[in-house]
Tab-separated table of C-alpha atoms in Angstrom:
chain	number	residue	atom	x	y	z
A	295	MET	CA	-25.108	-21.284	0.958
A	296	ASP	CA	-24.031	-18.276	3.079
A	297	LYS	CA	-22.598	-18.931	6.325
A	298	LEU	CA	-24.347	-17.591	9.565
A	299	LYS	CA	-22.272	-16.780	12.707
A	300	LEU	CA	-23.753	-16.902	16.174
A	301	GLU	CA	-21.298	-15.215	18.547
A	302	MET	CA	-21.391	-14.722	22.269
A	303	LYS	CA	-19.228	-11.883	24.030
A	304	ASN	CA	-18.444	-11.234	27.376
A	305	ILE	CA	-20.715	-13.609	29.042
A	306	GLU	CA	-21.077	-13.839	32.827
A	307	VAL	CA	-23.467	-15.824	35.013
A	308	GLU	CA	-23.799	-15.544	38.638
A	309	PHE	CA	-25.581	-18.107	41.014
A	310	PRO	CA	-25.532	-17.179	44.890
A	311	GLY	CA	-22.120	-17.899	45.877
A	312	VAL	CA	-20.509	-18.834	42.971
A	313	LYS	CA	-19.799	-17.147	39.540
A	314	ALA	CA	-20.251	-20.118	36.912
A	315	LEU	CA	-19.290	-17.777	34.158
A	316	ASP	CA	-16.681	-14.996	33.745
A	317	GLY	CA	-16.454	-12.999	30.593
A	318	VAL	CA	-16.402	-15.858	28.112
A	319	ASP	CA	-16.426	-15.599	24.562
A	320	PHE	CA	-17.941	-18.368	22.120
A	321	SER	CA	-18.827	-18.465	18.306
A	322	LEU	CA	-20.029	-20.809	15.924
A	323	THR	CA	-20.659	-21.074	12.434
A	324	SER	CA	-23.507	-22.793	10.495
A	325	GLY	CA	-22.911	-25.771	8.970
A	326	THR	CA	-19.877	-26.705	11.363
A	327	ILE	CA	-19.490	-28.998	14.326
A	328	HIS	CA	-18.063	-27.605	16.979
A	329	ALA	CA	-17.023	-29.149	20.399
A	330	LEU	CA	-17.106	-27.815	23.628
A	331	VAL	CA	-14.918	-29.511	26.657
A	332	GLY	CA	-14.237	-29.000	30.044
A	333	ALA	CA	-13.951	-30.344	33.343
A	334	ASN	CA	-17.611	-30.821	35.463
A	335	GLY	CA	-18.104	-27.768	36.646
A	336	ALA	CA	-16.325	-25.703	33.836
A	337	GLY	CA	-19.425	-23.581	32.901
A	338	LYS	CA	-20.121	-25.797	29.436
A	339	SER	CA	-23.940	-26.607	30.468
A	340	THR	CA	-24.102	-23.106	31.775
A	341	LEU	CA	-22.919	-21.187	28.868
A	342	MET	CA	-25.193	-23.322	26.600
A	343	LYS	CA	-28.146	-22.571	28.541
A	344	VAL	CA	-27.573	-19.014	27.866
A	345	LEU	CA	-28.039	-19.896	24.466
A	346	ALA	CA	-31.043	-22.040	24.946
A	347	GLY	CA	-32.871	-19.595	26.819
A	348	ALA	CA	-32.560	-21.276	30.529
A	349	ASN	CA	-30.120	-18.726	31.909
A	350	GLY	CA	-31.929	-15.231	31.144
A	351	HIS	CA	-30.261	-13.615	33.879
A	352	TYR	CA	-26.720	-13.372	32.161
A	353	THR	CA	-25.030	-10.339	30.986
A	354	GLY	CA	-22.932	-9.681	27.665
A	355	ASP	CA	-24.195	-10.219	24.525
A	356	VAL	CA	-25.478	-12.328	21.732
A	357	TYR	CA	-25.260	-11.715	17.991
A	358	ILE	CA	-26.795	-14.070	15.000
A	359	GLY	CA	-25.258	-12.638	11.815
A	360	GLY	CA	-23.873	-9.616	13.376
A	361	GLU	CA	-27.265	-8.482	14.704
A	362	PRO	CA	-27.890	-8.428	18.606
A	363	VAL	CA	-30.493	-10.725	19.678
A	364	GLU	CA	-31.745	-11.644	23.140
A	365	THR	CA	-31.974	-15.306	24.824
A	366	ARG	CA	-33.440	-14.550	27.953
A	367	SER	CA	-36.138	-17.146	27.149
A	368	PRO	CA	-36.303	-20.643	25.884
A	369	LYS	CA	-39.239	-19.339	23.456
A	370	LEU	CA	-36.988	-16.340	22.652
A	371	SER	CA	-33.990	-18.830	21.695
A	372	LYS	CA	-36.367	-21.216	19.638
A	373	ASN	CA	-37.644	-18.234	17.595
A	374	LEU	CA	-34.056	-17.335	16.978
A	375	GLY	CA	-33.566	-21.209	15.656
A	376	ILE	CA	-31.851	-21.889	18.812
A	377	GLU	CA	-32.559	-25.688	20.125
A	378	ILE	CA	-30.666	-27.914	22.576
A	379	VAL	CA	-31.376	-31.601	23.523
A	380	TYR	CA	-29.966	-32.197	27.095
A	381	GLN	CA	-28.282	-35.200	28.424
A	382	GLU	CA	-31.265	-36.308	30.392
A	383	VAL	CA	-33.732	-37.237	27.378
A	384	ASP	CA	-36.085	-38.952	29.646
A	385	THR	CA	-37.127	-35.722	31.225
A	386	ALA	CA	-37.859	-33.663	27.766
A	387	LEU	CA	-40.092	-36.602	26.259
A	388	ILE	CA	-43.824	-37.104	27.387
A	389	PRO	CA	-43.610	-40.792	27.913
A	390	HIS	CA	-47.468	-41.584	27.068
A	391	LEU	CA	-47.159	-39.666	24.204
A	392	SER	CA	-46.244	-40.996	20.748
A	393	VAL	CA	-43.280	-40.926	18.647
A	394	ALA	CA	-45.367	-38.432	16.431
A	395	GLU	CA	-46.890	-36.168	19.092
A	396	ASN	CA	-43.259	-35.835	20.864
A	397	VAL	CA	-41.378	-34.986	17.651
A	398	MET	CA	-44.470	-32.455	16.881
A	399	PHE	CA	-45.200	-31.334	20.219
A	400	ASN	CA	-44.104	-27.884	19.767
A	401	SER	CA	-45.763	-27.241	16.670
A	402	MET	CA	-48.922	-28.953	17.399
A	403	VAL	CA	-50.971	-25.548	17.305
A	404	ASN	CA	-50.032	-25.584	13.570
A	405	HIS	CA	-52.283	-28.161	13.252
A	406	MET	CA	-55.411	-27.507	14.365
A	407	GLY	CA	-58.250	-26.702	12.552
A	408	LYS	CA	-61.018	-23.827	12.912
A	409	LYS	CA	-62.771	-25.569	15.907
A	410	GLN	CA	-59.299	-26.293	17.653
A	411	LEU	CA	-59.397	-30.198	16.697
A	412	VAL	CA	-56.105	-31.702	16.251
A	413	ASN	CA	-55.091	-32.805	12.650
A	414	TRP	CA	-53.957	-36.080	13.620
A	415	GLY	CA	-52.945	-37.159	9.967
A	416	ALA	CA	-50.810	-34.018	9.525
A	417	ILE	CA	-49.005	-34.479	12.423
A	418	LYS	CA	-48.217	-38.092	11.831
A	419	LYS	CA	-47.417	-37.202	8.080
A	420	SER	CA	-45.002	-34.183	9.441
A	421	ALA	CA	-43.352	-36.323	12.049
A	422	GLN	CA	-42.618	-39.187	9.401
A	423	ALA	CA	-41.288	-36.504	6.944
A	424	VAL	CA	-38.800	-35.435	9.707
A	425	LEU	CA	-37.670	-38.983	10.349
A	426	ASP	CA	-37.342	-39.940	7.206
A	427	ARG	CA	-35.245	-36.569	6.582
A	428	LEU	CA	-32.931	-38.135	9.012
A	429	ASN	CA	-32.991	-41.425	7.846
A	430	VAL	CA	-34.321	-42.491	11.370
A	431	ASP	CA	-36.124	-45.813	11.727
A	432	VAL	CA	-38.644	-45.020	14.465
A	433	ASP	CA	-42.221	-46.393	14.639
A	434	ILE	CA	-44.481	-43.171	15.080
A	435	ASN	CA	-47.109	-44.782	16.505
A	436	ALA	CA	-45.083	-46.126	19.396
A	437	LEU	CA	-44.997	-44.638	22.782
A	438	ALA	CA	-42.000	-42.613	23.999
A	439	ARG	CA	-41.758	-44.711	27.207
A	440	GLU	CA	-41.185	-47.803	24.801
A	441	LEU	CA	-38.167	-46.641	23.271
A	442	THR	CA	-34.384	-47.186	23.716
A	443	LEU	CA	-32.237	-44.272	25.094
A	444	HIS	CA	-30.936	-43.946	21.425
A	445	LYS	CA	-34.353	-43.747	19.931
A	446	LYS	CA	-35.321	-41.515	22.337
A	447	GLN	CA	-32.416	-39.264	21.459
A	448	MET	CA	-33.465	-39.267	17.877
A	449	VAL	CA	-36.933	-38.112	18.483
A	450	LEU	CA	-35.798	-35.242	20.522
A	451	ILE	CA	-33.085	-34.279	17.659
A	452	ALA	CA	-36.246	-34.626	15.058
A	453	ARG	CA	-38.002	-32.148	17.152
A	454	CYS	CA	-35.317	-29.747	16.901
A	455	VAL	CA	-35.537	-30.332	13.155
A	456	ALA	CA	-39.046	-29.791	12.939
A	457	GLU	CA	-38.655	-26.416	14.692
A	458	ARG	CA	-36.574	-25.759	11.438
A	459	CYS	CA	-33.796	-25.061	13.889
A	460	ARG	CA	-30.542	-23.289	12.582
A	461	PHE	CA	-28.231	-23.930	15.654
A	462	LEU	CA	-28.429	-27.032	17.665
A	463	ILE	CA	-26.716	-28.090	20.961
A	464	LEU	CA	-26.232	-31.749	22.113
A	465	ASP	CA	-24.916	-32.233	25.628
A	466	GLU	CA	-23.081	-35.548	26.138
A	467	PRO	CA	-25.424	-37.047	23.435
A	468	THR	CA	-23.164	-40.094	23.535
A	469	ALA	CA	-23.061	-41.042	26.987
A	470	PRO	CA	-25.308	-43.892	27.156
A	471	LEU	CA	-25.068	-45.083	23.629
A	472	SER	CA	-23.051	-48.202	22.154
A	473	ASN	CA	-20.345	-47.858	19.536
A	474	THR	CA	-22.974	-48.519	16.980
A	475	GLU	CA	-25.351	-46.168	18.218
A	476	THR	CA	-22.658	-43.672	18.366
A	477	GLN	CA	-21.734	-43.885	14.680
A	478	ASP	CA	-25.713	-43.726	13.874
A	479	LEU	CA	-26.038	-40.471	15.972
A	480	PHE	CA	-22.543	-39.129	13.948
A	481	ARG	CA	-24.177	-39.810	10.446
A	482	VAL	CA	-27.454	-37.636	11.511
A	483	VAL	CA	-25.185	-35.005	13.166
A	484	ARG	CA	-22.777	-34.878	9.823
A	485	ASP	CA	-26.040	-34.541	7.544
A	486	LEU	CA	-27.620	-31.846	9.520
A	487	ALA	CA	-24.496	-30.251	9.528
A	488	LYS	CA	-24.493	-30.238	5.444
A	489	GLU	CA	-27.791	-28.784	5.457
A	490	GLY	CA	-26.169	-26.016	7.069
A	491	ILE	CA	-27.235	-26.228	10.899
A	492	GLY	CA	-24.438	-25.062	13.316
A	493	ILE	CA	-23.932	-27.835	15.849
A	494	VAL	CA	-22.252	-27.908	19.111
A	495	PHE	CA	-21.117	-30.892	20.553
A	496	ILE	CA	-20.358	-31.361	24.316
A	497	SER	CA	-18.661	-34.570	25.309
A	498	HIS	CA	-16.131	-35.977	28.008
A	499	ARG	CA	-15.087	-38.741	25.561
A	500	LEU	CA	-12.179	-36.847	23.987
A	501	ASN	CA	-11.120	-39.274	21.581
A	502	GLU	CA	-14.591	-39.561	19.545
A	503	LEU	CA	-14.347	-35.709	19.117
A	504	TYR	CA	-11.731	-36.056	16.539
A	505	GLU	CA	-13.946	-37.971	14.246
A	506	ILE	CA	-17.255	-35.740	14.386
A	507	CYS	CA	-15.506	-32.327	15.160
A	508	GLU	CA	-13.944	-29.375	13.207
A	509	HIS	CA	-13.132	-26.920	15.741
A	510	ILE	CA	-12.973	-26.883	19.744
A	511	THR	CA	-13.509	-24.538	22.613
A	512	ILE	CA	-11.847	-25.346	26.154
A	513	MET	CA	-13.246	-24.102	29.461
A	514	LYS	CA	-11.743	-24.119	32.931
A	515	ASP	CA	-13.532	-22.932	36.127
A	516	GLY	CA	-16.294	-20.738	34.274
A	517	LYS	CA	-13.637	-19.290	31.751
A	518	LEU	CA	-12.582	-19.769	28.494
A	519	VAL	CA	-9.406	-21.221	28.069
A	520	ASP	CA	-8.879	-21.559	24.373
A	521	SER	CA	-10.522	-21.839	21.078
A	522	MET	CA	-9.019	-23.907	18.135
A	523	PRO	CA	-9.116	-26.067	15.068
A	524	LEU	CA	-9.199	-29.802	16.105
A	525	THR	CA	-6.700	-31.603	14.070
A	526	LYS	CA	-4.929	-34.744	14.786
A	527	GLU	CA	-1.682	-32.751	15.817
A	528	LEU	CA	-3.583	-31.793	19.297
A	529	GLU	CA	-3.364	-34.597	21.160
A	530	VAL	CA	-5.663	-35.757	23.691
A	531	ASN	CA	-3.666	-35.137	26.715
A	532	THR	CA	-2.915	-31.807	25.386
A	533	ILE	CA	-6.901	-31.395	25.855
A	534	VAL	CA	-7.194	-32.577	29.324
A	535	GLU	CA	-4.182	-30.623	30.385
A	536	TYR	CA	-5.691	-27.633	29.284
A	537	MET	CA	-8.783	-28.725	31.126
A	538	LEU	CA	-7.232	-29.680	34.101
A	539	GLY	CA	-4.789	-26.854	34.346
A	540	ARG	CA	-2.135	-29.551	35.216
A	541	LYS	CA	0.272	-32.130	33.729
A	542	TYR	CA	-1.886	-35.399	32.767
A	543	ASP	CA	-0.058	-38.418	31.677
A	544	GLY	CA	-3.809	-40.313	31.118
A	545	ILE	CA	-2.557	-43.550	33.216
A	546	TYR	CA	-3.977	-44.608	36.388
A	547	THR	CA	-2.192	-46.970	38.521
A	548	LYS	CA	-3.878	-49.476	40.644
A	549	LYS	CA	-2.926	-49.545	44.591
A	550	ASP	CA	-2.112	-52.558	45.736
A	551	CYS	CA	-5.202	-53.649	48.840
A	552	GLU	CA	-5.132	-56.674	50.867
A	553	ILE	CA	-8.073	-59.047	49.816
A	554	GLY	CA	-9.866	-60.760	52.654
A	555	ALA	CA	-12.615	-63.316	52.863
A	556	PRO	CA	-15.562	-63.862	50.844
A	557	LEU	CA	-17.780	-60.862	51.767
A	558	LEU	CA	-20.817	-61.485	49.392
A	559	GLU	CA	-21.521	-64.955	47.419
A	560	VAL	CA	-24.270	-65.093	44.774
A	561	GLU	CA	-25.584	-68.580	43.453
A	562	ASN	CA	-27.738	-69.143	40.525
A	563	LEU	CA	-29.311	-65.587	40.629
A	564	THR	CA	-32.153	-64.764	37.775
A	565	GLU	CA	-34.299	-62.104	37.848
A	566	LYS	CA	-37.806	-63.259	37.033
A	567	GLU	CA	-38.031	-61.455	33.681
A	568	GLY	CA	-35.237	-63.343	32.434
A	569	ARG	CA	-33.353	-59.984	32.045
A	570	VAL	CA	-30.488	-61.733	34.699
A	571	LYS	CA	-29.914	-65.406	34.100
A	572	ASN	CA	-27.894	-67.789	36.314
A	573	ILE	CA	-25.718	-65.712	37.698
A	574	ASP	CA	-22.960	-66.975	39.915
A	575	PHE	CA	-19.985	-65.225	41.503
A	576	TYR	CA	-18.601	-63.532	44.735
A	577	VAL	CA	-16.713	-60.691	45.847
A	578	ARG	CA	-14.160	-60.625	48.957
A	579	LYS	CA	-13.492	-57.819	51.495
A	580	GLY	CA	-11.100	-55.063	50.018
A	581	GLU	CA	-12.163	-56.509	46.340
A	582	ILE	CA	-12.995	-54.439	43.341
A	583	VAL	CA	-15.182	-56.825	40.865
A	584	GLY	CA	-15.369	-55.718	37.301
A	585	VAL	CA	-18.782	-56.354	35.513
A	586	ALA	CA	-18.029	-55.798	31.833
A	587	GLY	CA	-20.211	-55.581	29.012
A	588	LEU	CA	-21.908	-53.735	26.250
A	589	VAL	CA	-24.952	-51.710	26.534
A	590	GLY	CA	-27.961	-54.380	27.000
A	591	ALA	CA	-25.696	-56.923	28.328
A	592	GLY	CA	-27.792	-56.856	31.415
A	593	LYS	CA	-25.051	-54.898	33.861
A	594	THR	CA	-27.726	-52.546	34.933
A	595	GLU	CA	-30.287	-55.358	35.664
A	596	LEU	CA	-27.588	-57.026	37.670
A	597	CYS	CA	-27.077	-54.458	39.652
A	598	LYS	CA	-30.761	-53.533	40.160
A	599	THR	CA	-31.334	-57.174	40.913
A	600	LEU	CA	-28.580	-57.501	43.624
A	601	PHE	CA	-30.226	-54.241	45.230
A	602	GLY	CA	-33.770	-55.633	45.578
A	603	CYS	CA	-34.986	-53.410	42.608
A	604	TYR	CA	-36.308	-56.718	40.718
A	605	SER	CA	-38.056	-59.986	41.633
A	606	HIS	CA	-35.593	-62.937	41.500
A	607	THR	CA	-34.468	-66.310	42.731
A	608	GLY	CA	-31.246	-67.878	43.613
A	609	ARG	CA	-29.250	-67.559	46.854
A	610	MET	CA	-27.247	-64.992	48.188
A	611	LYS	CA	-24.702	-64.470	51.204
A	612	LEU	CA	-23.546	-61.831	53.017
A	613	ASN	CA	-20.555	-62.400	55.547
A	614	GLY	CA	-21.578	-66.083	54.779
A	615	LYS	CA	-25.077	-65.669	56.355
A	616	GLU	CA	-27.917	-65.707	53.871
A	617	VAL	CA	-29.767	-62.651	52.800
A	618	ARG	CA	-33.274	-62.247	51.195
A	619	LEU	CA	-33.679	-58.684	49.289
A	620	GLY	CA	-37.349	-58.084	48.535
A	621	ASN	CA	-36.605	-54.330	47.900
A	622	PRO	CA	-33.957	-51.764	48.409
A	623	GLN	CA	-35.010	-51.121	51.540
A	624	GLN	CA	-34.092	-54.407	52.835
A	625	ALA	CA	-30.669	-54.321	50.708
A	626	VAL	CA	-29.801	-51.095	52.626
A	627	LYS	CA	-30.407	-52.352	55.890
A	628	SER	CA	-28.399	-55.700	54.763
A	629	GLY	CA	-25.329	-53.116	53.879
A	630	PHE	CA	-25.718	-52.778	50.110
A	631	ALA	CA	-25.199	-49.451	48.265
A	632	LEU	CA	-26.274	-48.625	44.883
A	633	VAL	CA	-24.497	-45.729	42.849
A	634	PRO	CA	-27.039	-45.789	39.599
A	635	GLU	CA	-26.335	-45.188	35.961
A	636	GLU	CA	-29.257	-42.738	35.960
A	637	ARG	CA	-27.885	-40.576	39.004
A	638	ARG	CA	-30.323	-37.516	38.375
A	639	LYS	CA	-33.072	-40.078	37.972
A	640	GLU	CA	-32.343	-42.474	40.478
A	641	GLY	CA	-29.303	-41.425	42.702
A	642	VAL	CA	-30.085	-37.897	43.898
A	643	LEU	CA	-33.340	-35.440	44.762
A	644	VAL	CA	-32.088	-33.068	42.365
A	645	THR	CA	-34.636	-30.229	44.001
A	646	ASP	CA	-33.302	-30.917	47.532
A	647	PRO	CA	-29.791	-29.293	49.069
A	648	VAL	CA	-26.735	-31.115	49.202
A	649	TYR	CA	-26.886	-32.120	53.081
A	650	ALA	CA	-30.436	-33.891	52.596
A	651	ASN	CA	-29.337	-35.770	50.077
A	652	ILE	CA	-25.989	-37.059	51.674
A	653	SER	CA	-27.885	-38.031	54.580
A	654	ILE	CA	-31.118	-39.564	53.462
A	655	ALA	CA	-29.777	-43.012	53.710
A	656	ALA	CA	-28.575	-42.875	57.244
A	657	MET	CA	-31.787	-40.940	58.955
A	658	LYS	CA	-31.399	-42.912	61.938
A	659	LYS	CA	-28.260	-41.189	62.825
A	660	TYR	CA	-30.021	-37.699	62.928
A	661	THR	CA	-33.297	-38.619	64.390
A	662	ASN	CA	-34.651	-38.898	67.927
A	663	LYS	CA	-37.290	-41.629	69.473
A	664	VAL	CA	-40.104	-39.174	68.164
A	665	SER	CA	-38.334	-38.638	64.704
A	666	ILE	CA	-37.355	-35.305	65.083
A	667	ILE	CA	-34.205	-34.424	62.998
A	668	ASN	CA	-31.150	-32.733	64.309
A	669	ARG	CA	-30.521	-30.407	61.414
A	670	LYS	CA	-27.518	-29.156	63.062
A	671	LYS	CA	-25.749	-32.577	63.232
A	672	GLU	CA	-26.971	-33.310	59.767
A	673	LYS	CA	-25.451	-30.152	58.345
A	674	ILE	CA	-21.991	-30.744	60.226
A	675	GLU	CA	-21.598	-34.141	59.255
A	676	ALA	CA	-22.647	-32.924	55.549
A	677	CYS	CA	-19.917	-30.337	55.324
A	678	GLN	CA	-17.586	-32.973	56.409
A	679	MET	CA	-18.548	-35.139	53.750
A	680	ILE	CA	-18.340	-32.325	51.487
A	681	LYS	CA	-14.732	-31.542	52.431
A	682	ASP	CA	-13.742	-35.176	52.238
A	683	LEU	CA	-15.075	-35.853	48.831
A	684	GLY	CA	-13.895	-32.420	47.433
A	685	ILE	CA	-17.746	-31.758	46.521
A	686	LYS	CA	-17.584	-28.379	44.525
A	687	THR	CA	-20.655	-26.220	45.991
A	688	PRO	CA	-21.004	-22.942	47.329
A	689	SER	CA	-22.713	-24.301	50.649
A	690	GLU	CA	-24.189	-27.520	52.000
A	691	ASN	CA	-27.715	-25.622	51.553
A	692	GLN	CA	-26.981	-25.687	47.612
A	693	THR	CA	-29.728	-27.290	45.443
A	694	VAL	CA	-28.326	-30.699	43.709
A	695	ALA	CA	-29.630	-29.642	40.450
A	696	LEU	CA	-27.341	-26.716	40.406
A	697	LEU	CA	-24.070	-28.899	40.905
A	698	SER	CA	-22.119	-30.165	37.471
A	699	GLY	CA	-22.208	-33.833	36.689
A	700	GLY	CA	-19.162	-35.108	38.519
A	701	ASN	CA	-20.452	-33.170	41.714
A	702	GLN	CA	-23.518	-34.863	41.758
A	703	GLN	CA	-21.970	-38.184	41.398
A	704	LYS	CA	-19.965	-37.120	44.460
A	705	VAL	CA	-23.223	-36.434	46.237
A	706	VAL	CA	-24.652	-40.165	45.479
A	707	VAL	CA	-21.344	-41.581	46.595
A	708	GLY	CA	-21.572	-39.431	49.672
A	709	LYS	CA	-25.120	-40.524	50.571
A	710	TRP	CA	-23.807	-44.469	50.707
A	711	LEU	CA	-20.870	-43.571	52.712
A	712	ASN	CA	-22.929	-42.094	55.178
A	713	SER	CA	-24.900	-45.341	55.503
A	714	GLU	CA	-21.441	-47.132	56.389
A	715	ALA	CA	-22.499	-49.984	53.762
A	716	ASP	CA	-20.465	-53.524	53.003
A	717	VAL	CA	-21.032	-53.776	49.277
A	718	TYR	CA	-20.677	-50.733	46.783
A	719	ILE	CA	-22.252	-51.067	43.512
A	720	TYR	CA	-21.253	-48.722	40.948
A	721	ASP	CA	-23.406	-48.845	37.649
A	722	GLU	CA	-21.119	-46.855	34.981
A	723	PRO	CA	-20.183	-44.486	38.000
A	724	THR	CA	-18.246	-42.350	35.359
A	725	LYS	CA	-20.800	-41.527	33.110
A	726	GLY	CA	-20.882	-38.219	31.760
A	727	ILE	CA	-18.169	-36.990	34.245
A	728	ASP	CA	-14.592	-35.503	33.096
A	729	VAL	CA	-11.227	-37.337	33.312
A	730	GLY	CA	-10.314	-35.285	36.649
A	731	ALA	CA	-13.571	-36.551	38.328
A	732	LYS	CA	-13.161	-40.185	37.166
A	733	GLN	CA	-9.222	-40.014	38.953
A	734	ASP	CA	-11.279	-38.872	42.049
A	735	MET	CA	-13.735	-41.570	41.950
A	736	TYR	CA	-11.314	-44.375	41.103
A	737	GLU	CA	-9.311	-43.265	44.201
A	738	LEU	CA	-12.633	-42.989	46.632
A	739	ILE	CA	-13.321	-46.654	45.226
A	740	GLU	CA	-9.788	-47.959	46.158
A	741	LYS	CA	-10.110	-46.141	49.454
A	742	LEU	CA	-13.357	-48.021	50.397
A	743	ALA	CA	-11.827	-51.420	49.269
A	744	ALA	CA	-8.739	-50.589	51.596
A	745	GLU	CA	-11.188	-50.150	54.801
A	746	GLY	CA	-12.612	-53.622	53.789
A	747	LYS	CA	-15.500	-53.088	51.855
A	748	GLY	CA	-16.350	-54.598	48.341
A	749	ALA	CA	-17.253	-53.106	45.470
A	750	ILE	CA	-19.021	-54.377	42.210
A	751	TYR	CA	-18.032	-51.776	39.409
A	752	ALA	CA	-20.413	-52.357	36.204
A	753	THR	CA	-19.623	-50.666	33.127
A	754	CYS	CA	-19.039	-50.655	29.259
A	755	GLU	CA	-15.939	-48.680	29.216
A	756	PHE	CA	-13.375	-51.534	29.389
A	757	GLN	CA	-10.085	-49.840	29.732
A	758	GLU	CA	-11.776	-48.556	33.228
A	759	VAL	CA	-12.040	-51.816	34.458
A	760	LEU	CA	-8.644	-53.265	33.300
A	761	SER	CA	-7.005	-50.179	35.118
A	762	ILE	CA	-9.121	-50.419	38.565
A	763	CYS	CA	-10.759	-54.071	38.925
A	764	ASP	CA	-8.794	-57.192	40.783
A	765	ARG	CA	-11.318	-59.621	38.796
A	766	ILE	CA	-13.684	-58.899	35.980
A	767	TYR	CA	-16.891	-60.823	34.967
A	768	VAL	CA	-18.090	-60.405	31.455
A	769	MET	CA	-21.597	-60.484	30.622
A	770	TYR	CA	-23.449	-60.928	27.549
A	771	ASP	CA	-27.120	-61.537	26.923
A	772	GLY	CA	-27.966	-61.378	30.772
A	773	LYS	CA	-25.016	-63.991	31.590
A	774	ILE	CA	-21.792	-64.251	32.739
A	775	VAL	CA	-19.814	-65.553	30.185
A	776	LYS	CA	-16.430	-65.331	31.326
A	777	GLU	CA	-13.778	-64.541	34.270
A	778	PHE	CA	-10.507	-62.888	34.433
A	779	ALA	CA	-7.990	-61.842	37.114
A	780	TYR	CA	-6.212	-58.339	37.087
A	781	GLY	CA	-3.568	-58.144	34.303
A	782	GLU	CA	-5.113	-61.686	32.549
A	783	VAL	CA	-6.910	-60.027	29.529
A	784	SER	CA	-6.587	-57.257	27.056
A	785	GLU	CA	-9.447	-54.740	25.965
A	786	LYS	CA	-9.765	-56.352	22.763
A	787	GLU	CA	-10.428	-60.005	24.562
A	788	LEU	CA	-12.893	-58.104	26.507
A	789	LEU	CA	-14.996	-57.151	23.310
A	790	TYR	CA	-14.484	-60.703	21.957
A	791	TYR	CA	-16.253	-62.139	24.793
A	792	SER	CA	-18.921	-59.206	25.090
A	793	THR	CA	-20.080	-59.858	21.747
A	794	GLY	CA	-20.770	-63.313	22.255
A	795	GLY	CA	-17.416	-64.673	21.247
A	796	LYS	CA	-17.947	-63.646	17.902
A	797	SER	CA	-14.713	-63.598	15.976
A	798	ILE	CA	-13.236	-59.820	15.278
A	799	ASP	CA	-10.471	-58.047	13.581
A	800	ALA	CA	-9.502	-54.612	12.967
A	801	THR	CA	-11.985	-53.951	9.957
A	802	ASN	CA	-15.208	-55.075	11.483
A	803	GLU	CA	-14.702	-54.303	15.465
A	804	LYS	CA	-17.122	-51.411	15.300
A	805	GLU	CA	-19.818	-53.677	13.657
A	806	GLU	CA	-19.249	-56.466	16.167
A	807	THR	CA	-20.248	-53.856	19.282
A	808	ALA	CA	-23.655	-53.774	18.083
């Protein structure tokens, strides 16, 4: 099979107040898997949106097979065989339609008869054929909203394949996945590459790139840093240094912080649907408490139950006084803050400006008795928060959707800092952000702890809880199964208890993380 080359030359993109891409070159060969990395705000997604037709105002040139092409709209890009699967898979699916309808969504018109009636049999047959080709087991009659994130992702990849794509862009595809799901994704990606599809693989999980990618391109501040074969000789720390433009040793050293009296005490907390069961734990002032577990362990459900999102039984005390949280509004009034896993879906108002997002959890500070907003004060304090948190934005008026993932996460945190909460609940706070932004997040959490705040840090990234948490609770099947103090447990032991205490060894560790 002849190799087909896609080339981007001297690509530039400007938004109001910021040059997002500055003379970037990029190339992708069919049948290869190419990693694209960079810190948040480096321009990775902006560059790929140029290819996908979402940033049609670019300057520069795009070639396929040496011939100049235009990618000024999604339709033009699709006609060229360029497809993209964004990180926010929920926004790309039609939740109330079936798997078959979602897979064949872009080609439904091809299955209409003379009277413009949909040929449902042909649609289901075609969708099943694509899923079989990918060796993906998903019920074509199931509704999209009923699927796991992993299966939703597979449906979107199947949709791209159904469109006869030649080049496929995957934006942070493994961020929400377990180890087993990641391996399943890798299998599909490798199979597509063998069929001659060129694949761009964007990820902040640098270690996994060695397993799946042959080439790597590194970006920083909207510019190309370097592009090279990805071999074991190219160390992760070297890639990180290229991304950050500075030395990086890969180690985060936890700062000592004075831990005080009990702040939050939870007894027999049980979510009424059974997703969280008989939870007993406590958080002291100045303490960072980790909740470790694999995907599906109940971490997110625990965070949302604590924040009043789900009906529950049990008792909670804050500063020694019992609190009843029937909804998030009561939780906020009581002094709780939640930084959710799905920040774009639940943590920010993506179509609103940065200043409005920062002020939204503390509107009483900016309104008078007749509910008129003091916009000047709102913007002044938002600008100070932007400065304090190092949020990269041209101004406080910038729409949040145009910020990078790491800066969106900082906006979420800034919103709750403005509310002056007592207990901060972080659900996968570093999901989809780069190593530099992770360091910023750790330092911010520790700064709050130093002020006497309590933090709950829920994650499936075990190395993170080992680095930053004073104590660690391990969750499995909606329950807390073990508790450890800082320095008392290894990553392998966390894995052991998070899989229900099954025996593991070097040969079957990946299988046990299902």
